CSV table of C-alpha atoms in Angstrom, one decimal:
chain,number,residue,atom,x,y,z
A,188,UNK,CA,-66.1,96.7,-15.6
A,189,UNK,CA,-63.9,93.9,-13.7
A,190,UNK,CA,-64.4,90.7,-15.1
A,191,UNK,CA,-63.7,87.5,-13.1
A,192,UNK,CA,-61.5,85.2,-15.8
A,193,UNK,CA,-61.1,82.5,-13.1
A,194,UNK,CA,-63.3,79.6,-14.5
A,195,UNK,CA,-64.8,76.4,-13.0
A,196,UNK,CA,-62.5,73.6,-14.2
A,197,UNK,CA,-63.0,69.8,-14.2
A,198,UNK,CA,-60.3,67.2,-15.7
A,199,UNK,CA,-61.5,65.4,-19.1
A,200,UNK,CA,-63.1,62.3,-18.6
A,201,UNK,CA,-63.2,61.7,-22.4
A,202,UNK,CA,-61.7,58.7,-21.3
A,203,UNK,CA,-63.2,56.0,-19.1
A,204,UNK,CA,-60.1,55.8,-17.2
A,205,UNK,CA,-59.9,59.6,-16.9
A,206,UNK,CA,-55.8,59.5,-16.1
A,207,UNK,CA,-54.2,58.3,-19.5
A,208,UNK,CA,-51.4,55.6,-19.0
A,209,UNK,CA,-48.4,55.4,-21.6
A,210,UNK,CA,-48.7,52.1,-22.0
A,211,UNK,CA,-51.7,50.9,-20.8
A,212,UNK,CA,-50.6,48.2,-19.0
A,213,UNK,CA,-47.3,49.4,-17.4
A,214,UNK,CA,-44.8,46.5,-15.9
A,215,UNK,CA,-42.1,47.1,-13.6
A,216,UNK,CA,-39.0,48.5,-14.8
A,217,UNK,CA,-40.5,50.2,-17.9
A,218,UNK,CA,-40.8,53.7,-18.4
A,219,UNK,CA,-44.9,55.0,-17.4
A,220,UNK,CA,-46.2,58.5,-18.5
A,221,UNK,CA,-49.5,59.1,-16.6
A,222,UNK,CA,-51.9,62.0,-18.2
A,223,UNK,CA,-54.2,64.4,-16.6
A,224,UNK,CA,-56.2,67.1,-18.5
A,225,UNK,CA,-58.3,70.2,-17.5
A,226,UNK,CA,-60.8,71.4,-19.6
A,227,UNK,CA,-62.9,74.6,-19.0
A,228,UNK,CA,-60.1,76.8,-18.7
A,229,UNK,CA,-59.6,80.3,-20.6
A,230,UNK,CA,-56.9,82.0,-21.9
A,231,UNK,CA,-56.2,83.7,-19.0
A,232,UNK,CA,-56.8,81.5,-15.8
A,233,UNK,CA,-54.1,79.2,-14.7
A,234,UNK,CA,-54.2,76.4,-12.5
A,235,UNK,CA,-52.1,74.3,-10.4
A,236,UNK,CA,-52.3,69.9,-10.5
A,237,UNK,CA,-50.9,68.0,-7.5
A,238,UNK,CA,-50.3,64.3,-7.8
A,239,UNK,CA,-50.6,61.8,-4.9
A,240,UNK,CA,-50.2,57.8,-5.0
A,241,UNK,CA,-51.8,56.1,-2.0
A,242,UNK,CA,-49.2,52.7,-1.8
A,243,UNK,CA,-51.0,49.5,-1.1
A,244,UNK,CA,-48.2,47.5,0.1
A,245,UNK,CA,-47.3,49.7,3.0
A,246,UNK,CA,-50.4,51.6,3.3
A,247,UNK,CA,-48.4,55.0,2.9
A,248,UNK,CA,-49.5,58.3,1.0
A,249,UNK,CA,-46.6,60.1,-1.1
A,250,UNK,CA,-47.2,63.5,-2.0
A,251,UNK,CA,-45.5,63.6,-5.4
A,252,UNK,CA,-45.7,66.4,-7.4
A,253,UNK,CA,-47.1,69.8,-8.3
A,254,UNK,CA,-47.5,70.7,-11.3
A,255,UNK,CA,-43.1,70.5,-12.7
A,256,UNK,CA,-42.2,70.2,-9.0
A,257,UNK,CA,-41.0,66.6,-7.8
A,258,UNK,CA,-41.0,65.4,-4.0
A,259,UNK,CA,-40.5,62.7,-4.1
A,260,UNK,CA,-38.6,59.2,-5.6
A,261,UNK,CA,-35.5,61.1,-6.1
A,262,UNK,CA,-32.5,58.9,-3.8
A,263,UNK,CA,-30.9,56.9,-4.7
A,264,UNK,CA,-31.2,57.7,-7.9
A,265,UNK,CA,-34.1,60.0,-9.8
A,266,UNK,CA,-36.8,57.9,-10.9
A,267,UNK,CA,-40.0,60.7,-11.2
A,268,UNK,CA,-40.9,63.5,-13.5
A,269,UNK,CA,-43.6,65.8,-13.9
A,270,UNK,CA,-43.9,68.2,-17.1
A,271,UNK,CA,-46.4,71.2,-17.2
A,272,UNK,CA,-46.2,73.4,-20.1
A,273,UNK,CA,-47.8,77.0,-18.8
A,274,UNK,CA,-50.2,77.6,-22.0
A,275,UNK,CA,-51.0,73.9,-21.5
A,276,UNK,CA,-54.2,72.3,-20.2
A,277,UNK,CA,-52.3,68.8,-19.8
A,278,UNK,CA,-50.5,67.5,-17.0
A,279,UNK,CA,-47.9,64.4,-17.0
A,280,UNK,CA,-46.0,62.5,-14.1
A,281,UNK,CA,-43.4,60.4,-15.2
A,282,UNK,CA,-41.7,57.2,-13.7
A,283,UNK,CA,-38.7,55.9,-15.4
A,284,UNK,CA,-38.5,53.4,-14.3
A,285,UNK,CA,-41.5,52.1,-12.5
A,286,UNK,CA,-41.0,50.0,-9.5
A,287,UNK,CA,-43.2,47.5,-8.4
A,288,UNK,CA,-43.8,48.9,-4.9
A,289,UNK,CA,-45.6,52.1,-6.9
A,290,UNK,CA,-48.8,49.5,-7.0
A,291,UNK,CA,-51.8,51.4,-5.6
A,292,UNK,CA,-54.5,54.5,-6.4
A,293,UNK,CA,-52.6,57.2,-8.2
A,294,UNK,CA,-54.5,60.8,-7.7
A,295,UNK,CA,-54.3,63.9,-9.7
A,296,UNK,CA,-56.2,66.6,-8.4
A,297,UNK,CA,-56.6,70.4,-8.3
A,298,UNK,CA,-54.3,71.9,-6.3
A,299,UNK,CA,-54.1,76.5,-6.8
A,300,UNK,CA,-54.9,78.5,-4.2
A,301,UNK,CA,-58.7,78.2,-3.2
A,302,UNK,CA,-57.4,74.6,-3.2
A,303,UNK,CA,-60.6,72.5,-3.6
A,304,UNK,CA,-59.5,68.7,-3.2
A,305,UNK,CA,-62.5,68.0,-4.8
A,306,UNK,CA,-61.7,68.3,-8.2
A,307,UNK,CA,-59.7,65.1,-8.7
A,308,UNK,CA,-59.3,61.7,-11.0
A,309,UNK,CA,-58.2,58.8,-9.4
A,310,UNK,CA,-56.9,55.9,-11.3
A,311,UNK,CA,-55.5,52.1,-10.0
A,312,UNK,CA,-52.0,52.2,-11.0
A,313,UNK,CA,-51.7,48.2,-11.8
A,314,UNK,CA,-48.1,47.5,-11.6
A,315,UNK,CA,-47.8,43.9,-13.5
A,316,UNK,CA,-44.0,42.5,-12.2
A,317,UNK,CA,-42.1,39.1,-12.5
A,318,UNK,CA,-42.5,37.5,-9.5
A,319,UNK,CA,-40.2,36.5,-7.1
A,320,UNK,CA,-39.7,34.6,-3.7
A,321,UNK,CA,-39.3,36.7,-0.5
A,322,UNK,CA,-36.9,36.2,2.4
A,323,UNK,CA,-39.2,34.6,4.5
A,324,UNK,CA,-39.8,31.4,2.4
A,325,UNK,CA,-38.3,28.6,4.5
A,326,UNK,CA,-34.0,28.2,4.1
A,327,UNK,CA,-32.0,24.8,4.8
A,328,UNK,CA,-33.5,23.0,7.8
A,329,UNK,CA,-32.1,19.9,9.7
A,330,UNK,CA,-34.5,17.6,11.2
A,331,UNK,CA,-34.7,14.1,12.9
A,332,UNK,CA,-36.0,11.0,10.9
A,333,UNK,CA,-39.4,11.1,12.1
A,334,UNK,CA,-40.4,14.8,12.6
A,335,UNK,CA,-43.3,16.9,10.8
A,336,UNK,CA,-41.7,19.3,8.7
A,337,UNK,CA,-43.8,22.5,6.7
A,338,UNK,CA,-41.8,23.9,3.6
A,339,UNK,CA,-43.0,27.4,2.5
A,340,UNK,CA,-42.4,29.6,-0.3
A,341,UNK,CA,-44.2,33.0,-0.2
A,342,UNK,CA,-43.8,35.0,-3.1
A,343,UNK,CA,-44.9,38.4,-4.8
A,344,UNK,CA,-45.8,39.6,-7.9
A,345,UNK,CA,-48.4,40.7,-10.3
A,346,UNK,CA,-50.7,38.4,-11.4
A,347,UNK,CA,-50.0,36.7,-8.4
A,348,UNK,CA,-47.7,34.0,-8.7
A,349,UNK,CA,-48.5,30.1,-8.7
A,350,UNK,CA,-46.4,27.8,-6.5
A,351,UNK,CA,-44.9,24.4,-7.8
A,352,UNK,CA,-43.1,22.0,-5.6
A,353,UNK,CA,-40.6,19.8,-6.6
A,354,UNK,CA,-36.5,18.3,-6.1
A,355,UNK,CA,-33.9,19.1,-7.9
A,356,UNK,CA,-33.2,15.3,-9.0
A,357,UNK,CA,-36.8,15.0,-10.1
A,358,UNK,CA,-37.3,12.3,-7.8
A,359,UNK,CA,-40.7,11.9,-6.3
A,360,UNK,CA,-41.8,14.3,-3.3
A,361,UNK,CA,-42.9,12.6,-0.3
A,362,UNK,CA,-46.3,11.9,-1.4
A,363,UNK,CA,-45.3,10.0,-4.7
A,364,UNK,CA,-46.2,12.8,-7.1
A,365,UNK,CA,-43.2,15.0,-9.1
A,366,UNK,CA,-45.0,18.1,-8.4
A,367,UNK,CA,-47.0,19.7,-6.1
A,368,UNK,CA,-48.9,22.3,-7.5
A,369,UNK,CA,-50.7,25.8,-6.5
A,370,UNK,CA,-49.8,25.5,-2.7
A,371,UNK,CA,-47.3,27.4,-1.2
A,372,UNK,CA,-47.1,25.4,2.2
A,373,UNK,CA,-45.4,21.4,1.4
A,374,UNK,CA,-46.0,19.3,4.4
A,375,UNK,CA,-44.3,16.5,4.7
A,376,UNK,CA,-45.1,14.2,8.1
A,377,UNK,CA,-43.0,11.7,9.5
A,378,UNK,CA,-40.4,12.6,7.3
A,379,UNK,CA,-37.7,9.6,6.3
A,380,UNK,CA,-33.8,9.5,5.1
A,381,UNK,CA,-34.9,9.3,2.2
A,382,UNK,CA,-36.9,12.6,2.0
A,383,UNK,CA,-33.7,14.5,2.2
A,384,UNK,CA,-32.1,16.7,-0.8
A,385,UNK,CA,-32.7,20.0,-2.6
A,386,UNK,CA,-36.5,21.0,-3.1
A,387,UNK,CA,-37.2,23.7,-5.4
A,388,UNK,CA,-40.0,26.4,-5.3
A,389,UNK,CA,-41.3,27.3,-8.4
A,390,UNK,CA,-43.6,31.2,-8.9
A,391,UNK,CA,-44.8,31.6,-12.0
A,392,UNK,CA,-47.0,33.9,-13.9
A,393,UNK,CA,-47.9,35.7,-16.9
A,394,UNK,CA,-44.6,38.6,-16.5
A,395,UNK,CA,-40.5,37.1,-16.9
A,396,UNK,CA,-39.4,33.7,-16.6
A,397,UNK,CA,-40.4,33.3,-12.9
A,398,UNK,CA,-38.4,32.6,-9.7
A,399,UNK,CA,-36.8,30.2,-8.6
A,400,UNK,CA,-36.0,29.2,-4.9
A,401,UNK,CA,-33.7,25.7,-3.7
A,402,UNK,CA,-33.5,24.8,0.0
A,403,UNK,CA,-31.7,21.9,1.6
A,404,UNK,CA,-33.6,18.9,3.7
A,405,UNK,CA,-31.1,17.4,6.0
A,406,UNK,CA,-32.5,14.7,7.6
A,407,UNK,CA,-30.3,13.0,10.9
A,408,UNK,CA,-30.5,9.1,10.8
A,409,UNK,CA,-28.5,6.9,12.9
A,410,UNK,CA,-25.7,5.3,10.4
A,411,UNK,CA,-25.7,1.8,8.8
A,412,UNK,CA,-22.9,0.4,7.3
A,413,UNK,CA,-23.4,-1.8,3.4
A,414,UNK,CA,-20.1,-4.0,2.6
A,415,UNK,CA,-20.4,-4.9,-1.1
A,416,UNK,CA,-18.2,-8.2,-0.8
A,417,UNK,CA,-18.4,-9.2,2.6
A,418,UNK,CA,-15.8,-12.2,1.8
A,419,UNK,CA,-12.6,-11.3,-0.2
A,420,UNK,CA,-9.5,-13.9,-0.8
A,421,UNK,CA,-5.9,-13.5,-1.9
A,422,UNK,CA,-2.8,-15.6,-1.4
A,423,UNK,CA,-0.6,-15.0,1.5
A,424,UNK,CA,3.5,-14.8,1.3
A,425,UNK,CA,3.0,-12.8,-1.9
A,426,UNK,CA,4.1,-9.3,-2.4
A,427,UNK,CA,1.0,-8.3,-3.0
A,428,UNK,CA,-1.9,-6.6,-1.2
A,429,UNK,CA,-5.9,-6.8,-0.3
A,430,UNK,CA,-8.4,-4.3,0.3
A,431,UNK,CA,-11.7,-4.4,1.6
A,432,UNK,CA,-14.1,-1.2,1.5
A,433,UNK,CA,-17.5,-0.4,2.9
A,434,UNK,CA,-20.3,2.0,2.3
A,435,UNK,CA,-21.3,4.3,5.5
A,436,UNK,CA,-24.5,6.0,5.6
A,437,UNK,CA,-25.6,8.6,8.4
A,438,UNK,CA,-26.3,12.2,9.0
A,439,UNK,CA,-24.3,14.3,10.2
A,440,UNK,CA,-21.2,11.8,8.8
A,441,UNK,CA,-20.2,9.3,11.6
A,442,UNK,CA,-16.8,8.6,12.7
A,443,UNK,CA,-15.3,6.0,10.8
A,444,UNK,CA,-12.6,3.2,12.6
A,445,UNK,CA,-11.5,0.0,11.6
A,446,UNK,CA,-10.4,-3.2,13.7
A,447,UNK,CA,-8.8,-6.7,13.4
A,448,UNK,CA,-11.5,-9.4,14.8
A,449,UNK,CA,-8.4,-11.7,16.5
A,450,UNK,CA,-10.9,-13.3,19.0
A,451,UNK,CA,-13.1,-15.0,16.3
A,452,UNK,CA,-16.5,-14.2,17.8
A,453,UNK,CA,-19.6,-12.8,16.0
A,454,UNK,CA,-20.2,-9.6,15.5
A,455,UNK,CA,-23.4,-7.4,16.7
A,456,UNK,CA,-24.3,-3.5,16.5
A,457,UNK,CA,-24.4,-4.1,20.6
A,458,UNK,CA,-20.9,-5.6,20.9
A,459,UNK,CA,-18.0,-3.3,22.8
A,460,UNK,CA,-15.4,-2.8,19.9
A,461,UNK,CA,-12.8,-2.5,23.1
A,462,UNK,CA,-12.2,-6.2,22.8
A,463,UNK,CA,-11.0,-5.8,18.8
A,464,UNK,CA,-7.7,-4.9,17.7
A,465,UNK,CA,-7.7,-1.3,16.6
A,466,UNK,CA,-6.1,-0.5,12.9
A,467,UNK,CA,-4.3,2.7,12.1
A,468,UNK,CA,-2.4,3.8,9.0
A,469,UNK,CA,0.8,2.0,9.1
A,470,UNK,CA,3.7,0.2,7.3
A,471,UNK,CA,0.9,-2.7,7.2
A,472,UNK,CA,-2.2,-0.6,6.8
A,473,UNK,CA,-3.6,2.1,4.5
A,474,UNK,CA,-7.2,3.5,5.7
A,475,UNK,CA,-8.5,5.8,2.7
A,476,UNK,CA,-12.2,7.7,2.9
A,477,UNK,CA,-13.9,9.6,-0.3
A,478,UNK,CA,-17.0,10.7,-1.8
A,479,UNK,CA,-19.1,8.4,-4.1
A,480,UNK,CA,-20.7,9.3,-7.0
A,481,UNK,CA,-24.2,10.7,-6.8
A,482,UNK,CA,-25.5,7.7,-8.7
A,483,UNK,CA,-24.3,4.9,-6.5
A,484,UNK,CA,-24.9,7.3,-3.0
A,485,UNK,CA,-25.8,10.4,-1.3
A,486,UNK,CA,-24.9,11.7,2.5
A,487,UNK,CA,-22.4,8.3,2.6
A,488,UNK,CA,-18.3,7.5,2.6
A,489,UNK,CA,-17.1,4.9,1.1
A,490,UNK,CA,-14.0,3.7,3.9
A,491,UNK,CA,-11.5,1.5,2.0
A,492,UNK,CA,-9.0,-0.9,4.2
A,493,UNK,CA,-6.1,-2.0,2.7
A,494,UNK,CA,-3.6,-4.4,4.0
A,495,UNK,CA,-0.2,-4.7,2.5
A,496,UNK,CA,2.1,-7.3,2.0
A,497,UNK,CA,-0.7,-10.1,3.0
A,498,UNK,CA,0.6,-12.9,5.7
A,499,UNK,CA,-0.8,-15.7,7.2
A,500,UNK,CA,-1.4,-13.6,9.9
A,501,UNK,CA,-3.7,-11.2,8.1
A,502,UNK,CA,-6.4,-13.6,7.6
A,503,UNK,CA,-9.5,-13.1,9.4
A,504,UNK,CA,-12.6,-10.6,10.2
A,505,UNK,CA,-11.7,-7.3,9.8
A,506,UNK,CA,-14.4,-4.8,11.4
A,507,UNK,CA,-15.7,-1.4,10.6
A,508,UNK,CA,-17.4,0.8,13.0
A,509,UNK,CA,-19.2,4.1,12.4
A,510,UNK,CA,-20.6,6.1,15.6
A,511,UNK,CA,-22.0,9.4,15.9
A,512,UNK,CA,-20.5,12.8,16.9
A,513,UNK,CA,-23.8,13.6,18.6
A,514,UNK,CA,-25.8,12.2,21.8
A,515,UNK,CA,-27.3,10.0,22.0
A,516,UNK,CA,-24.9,8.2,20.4
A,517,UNK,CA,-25.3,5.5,17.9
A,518,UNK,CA,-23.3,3.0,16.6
A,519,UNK,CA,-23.0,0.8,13.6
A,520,UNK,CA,-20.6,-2.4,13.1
A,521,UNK,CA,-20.2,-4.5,9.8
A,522,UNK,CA,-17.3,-7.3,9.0
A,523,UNK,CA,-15.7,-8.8,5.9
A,524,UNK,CA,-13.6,-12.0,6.4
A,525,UNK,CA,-10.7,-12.2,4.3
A,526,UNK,CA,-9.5,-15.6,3.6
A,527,UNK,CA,-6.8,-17.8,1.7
A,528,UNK,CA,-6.3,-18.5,-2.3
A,529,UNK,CA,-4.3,-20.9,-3.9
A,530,UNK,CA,-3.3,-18.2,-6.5
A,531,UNK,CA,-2.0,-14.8,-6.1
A,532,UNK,CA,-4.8,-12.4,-7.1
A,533,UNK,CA,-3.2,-9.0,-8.8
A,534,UNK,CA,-6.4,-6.8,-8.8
A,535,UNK,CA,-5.2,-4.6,-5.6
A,536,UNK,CA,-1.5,-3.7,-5.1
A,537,UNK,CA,0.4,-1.9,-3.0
A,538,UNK,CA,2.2,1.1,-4.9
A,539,UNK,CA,5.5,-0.2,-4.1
A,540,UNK,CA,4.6,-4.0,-5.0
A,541,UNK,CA,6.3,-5.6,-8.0
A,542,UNK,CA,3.9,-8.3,-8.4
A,543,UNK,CA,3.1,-11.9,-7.8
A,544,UNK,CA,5.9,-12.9,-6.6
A,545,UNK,CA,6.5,-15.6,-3.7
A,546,UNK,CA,8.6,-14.4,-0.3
A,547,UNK,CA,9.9,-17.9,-0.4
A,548,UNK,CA,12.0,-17.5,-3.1
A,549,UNK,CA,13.6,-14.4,-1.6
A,550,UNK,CA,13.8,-16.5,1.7
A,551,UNK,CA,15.8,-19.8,0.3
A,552,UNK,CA,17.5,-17.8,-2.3
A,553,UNK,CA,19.4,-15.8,1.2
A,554,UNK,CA,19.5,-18.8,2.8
A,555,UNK,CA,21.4,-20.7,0.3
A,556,UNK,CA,23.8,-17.9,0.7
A,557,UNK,CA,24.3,-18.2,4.0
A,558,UNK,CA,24.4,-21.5,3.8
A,559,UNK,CA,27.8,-21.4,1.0
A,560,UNK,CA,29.1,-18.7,3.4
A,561,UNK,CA,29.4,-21.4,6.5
A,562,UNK,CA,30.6,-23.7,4.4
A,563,UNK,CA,33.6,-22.3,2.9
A,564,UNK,CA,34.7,-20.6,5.7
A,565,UNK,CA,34.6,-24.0,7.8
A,566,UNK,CA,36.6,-25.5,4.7
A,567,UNK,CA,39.6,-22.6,4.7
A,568,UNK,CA,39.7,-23.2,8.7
A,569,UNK,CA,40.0,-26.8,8.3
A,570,UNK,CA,42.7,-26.6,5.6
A,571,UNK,CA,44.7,-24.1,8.2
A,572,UNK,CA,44.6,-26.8,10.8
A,573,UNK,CA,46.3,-29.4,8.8
């Protein structure tokens, strides 16, 4: 008598979940064993189990394994496994590591011949992962004082992330708070100079230590000019110099130029700088540029003047102008008036100076000389004559 030993099978649904996870709440980049059992099966019938994930970020269907046959996951490197002893009733896929794109419904599922699709567990493969900001979050922008600006950070992960705003200095955002909290969009309208600097997006969640993402807000402004002493003295017919210096502001950096004010009118941003005396490194002039620090500006050049040797003819309005690269142009113009002391002031000198010390004498002292000179030479010609 022939005796059918094929069986009707179902998987064990001992558990609720029906496919066992190893461990139970798997996180990206750890090893995951899923489980799937039959039950009903005798000695003598054996049976095939496929595995399928349906991926809910793309939408796609991988058909992953049967049974200890892998399809799929394997370039670059290997990173799935499936064990099936043949006297066993337990089936396991394994992904070392898991990724966080394996999110979705993982399916194990009868799969011999007489395939019947039916016969199937089905469990959500929660994949918890760090989070972190994509690509498409917004990168260094450069706007015009005055424009509508929307900052976004998108990012991804499991819980999903929550967004926090802030800048890197800690200063205030725009709307006077130090963060903005659980949106990912930061609007900021009418946006001023000082808006600009490093903004920071925050994701956070339960998984990691979160990511982080800086972008730059440069903001164009026309440039102004801020002379600290707009009135400096020193004695003249000293060997001994004078500087003046002037902060710049403006974005993108201006073009910085100096001038001598010989005319003696008054000076407006409207004035044509083509009636000033232009100033260029020389013998008599040294024009230096460098970078604050942070705490005293940001986005400015602070443009030192120095004039060496100072004379009576140095005295006067010295101008600075600052105009942009870009149309439509704009300028800037500031002054500083330097003017007479009785006493030598020593707090600026040139490198080759020696000091305080008056031309005059240097003057008389040759002069004297000269002077001895004529003298004995008319005295030996008058002796020869008599």
């Amino acid at each position: 008598i022939y005796v059918n030993a094929r069986t009707n099978p179902r998987f064990d649904m001992r558990d609720k979940d029906g496919i066992i996870f190893d461990p139970i709440a798997p996180r990206a980049g750890e090893r995951l064993i899923a489980k799937c059992t039959l039950v009903g099966l005798t000695d003598n019938d054996k049976r095939s189990v496929s595995w399928e994930l349906h991926r809910f970020n793309d939408q796609k269907k991988f058909f992953l394994a049967t049974d200890d046959q892998v399809f799929q996951f394997s370039q670059p490197t290997r990173r799935l496994y499936a064990e099936h002893a043949i006297d066993s009733s337990d089936w396991y896929l394994i992904f070392d590591p898991l990724d966080r794109e394996d999110y979705g419904d993982l399916t194990c599922m009868l799969a011999d011949t007489g395939y019947n699709n039916s016969i199937y567990l089905r469990r959500r493969l929660i994949v918890y992962s760090e989070p972190f900001v994509v690509q498409s979050s917004t990168k260094d922008i450069e706007v015009n004082e005055g424009d509508n600006i929307l900052l976004k950070c998108f990012a991804q992960g499991l819980p999903p992330p929550q967004i926090q705003w802030m800048k890197a200095d800690a200063s205030p955002l725009p709307d006077g708070n130090i963060r903005a909290i659980g949106a990912v969009e930061l609007p900021i309208n009418d946006i001023r100079k000082q808006d600009r600097g490093i903004y920071k997006c925050l994701a956070i969640n339960l998984v990691g230590y979160g990511d982080i993402w800086t972008l730059k807000v440069n903001v164009k402004f026309p440039p102004y000019i801020r002379c600290p002493y707009p009135m400096v003295g020193q004695a003249i017919n000293f060997l001994v110099d004078i500087y003046v210096e002037c902060y710049v502001h403006g974005y993108p950096a201006p073009r910085i130029s100096w001038y001598k004010n010989d005319y003696g009118g008054q000076i407006s941003d409207t004035m044509s700088v083509d009636v000033l005396r232009p100033i260029w490194n020389s013998y008599k002039y040294k024009i230096e540029a460098t970078i604050p620090e942070p705490n005293i500006c940001t986005d400015c050049i602070l443009s030192r003047l120095t004039v060496i040797n100072v004379l009576a003819s140095d005295l006067g309005s010295y101008v600075i102008n600052a105009t942009t690269n870009d149309k439509p142009y704009r300028t800037a113009l500031a002054s500083v008036f330097v003017f007479e002391t009785p006493e030598c002031q020593q707090f600026i000198t040139h490198r080759n100076n020696i000091g305080c010390k008056r031309l005059r004498f240097t003057t008389n002292r040759a002069s004297l000389t000269i002077c001895q000179s004529i003298l004995l030479l008319f005295v030996i010609l008058t002796v020869d004559l008599i």
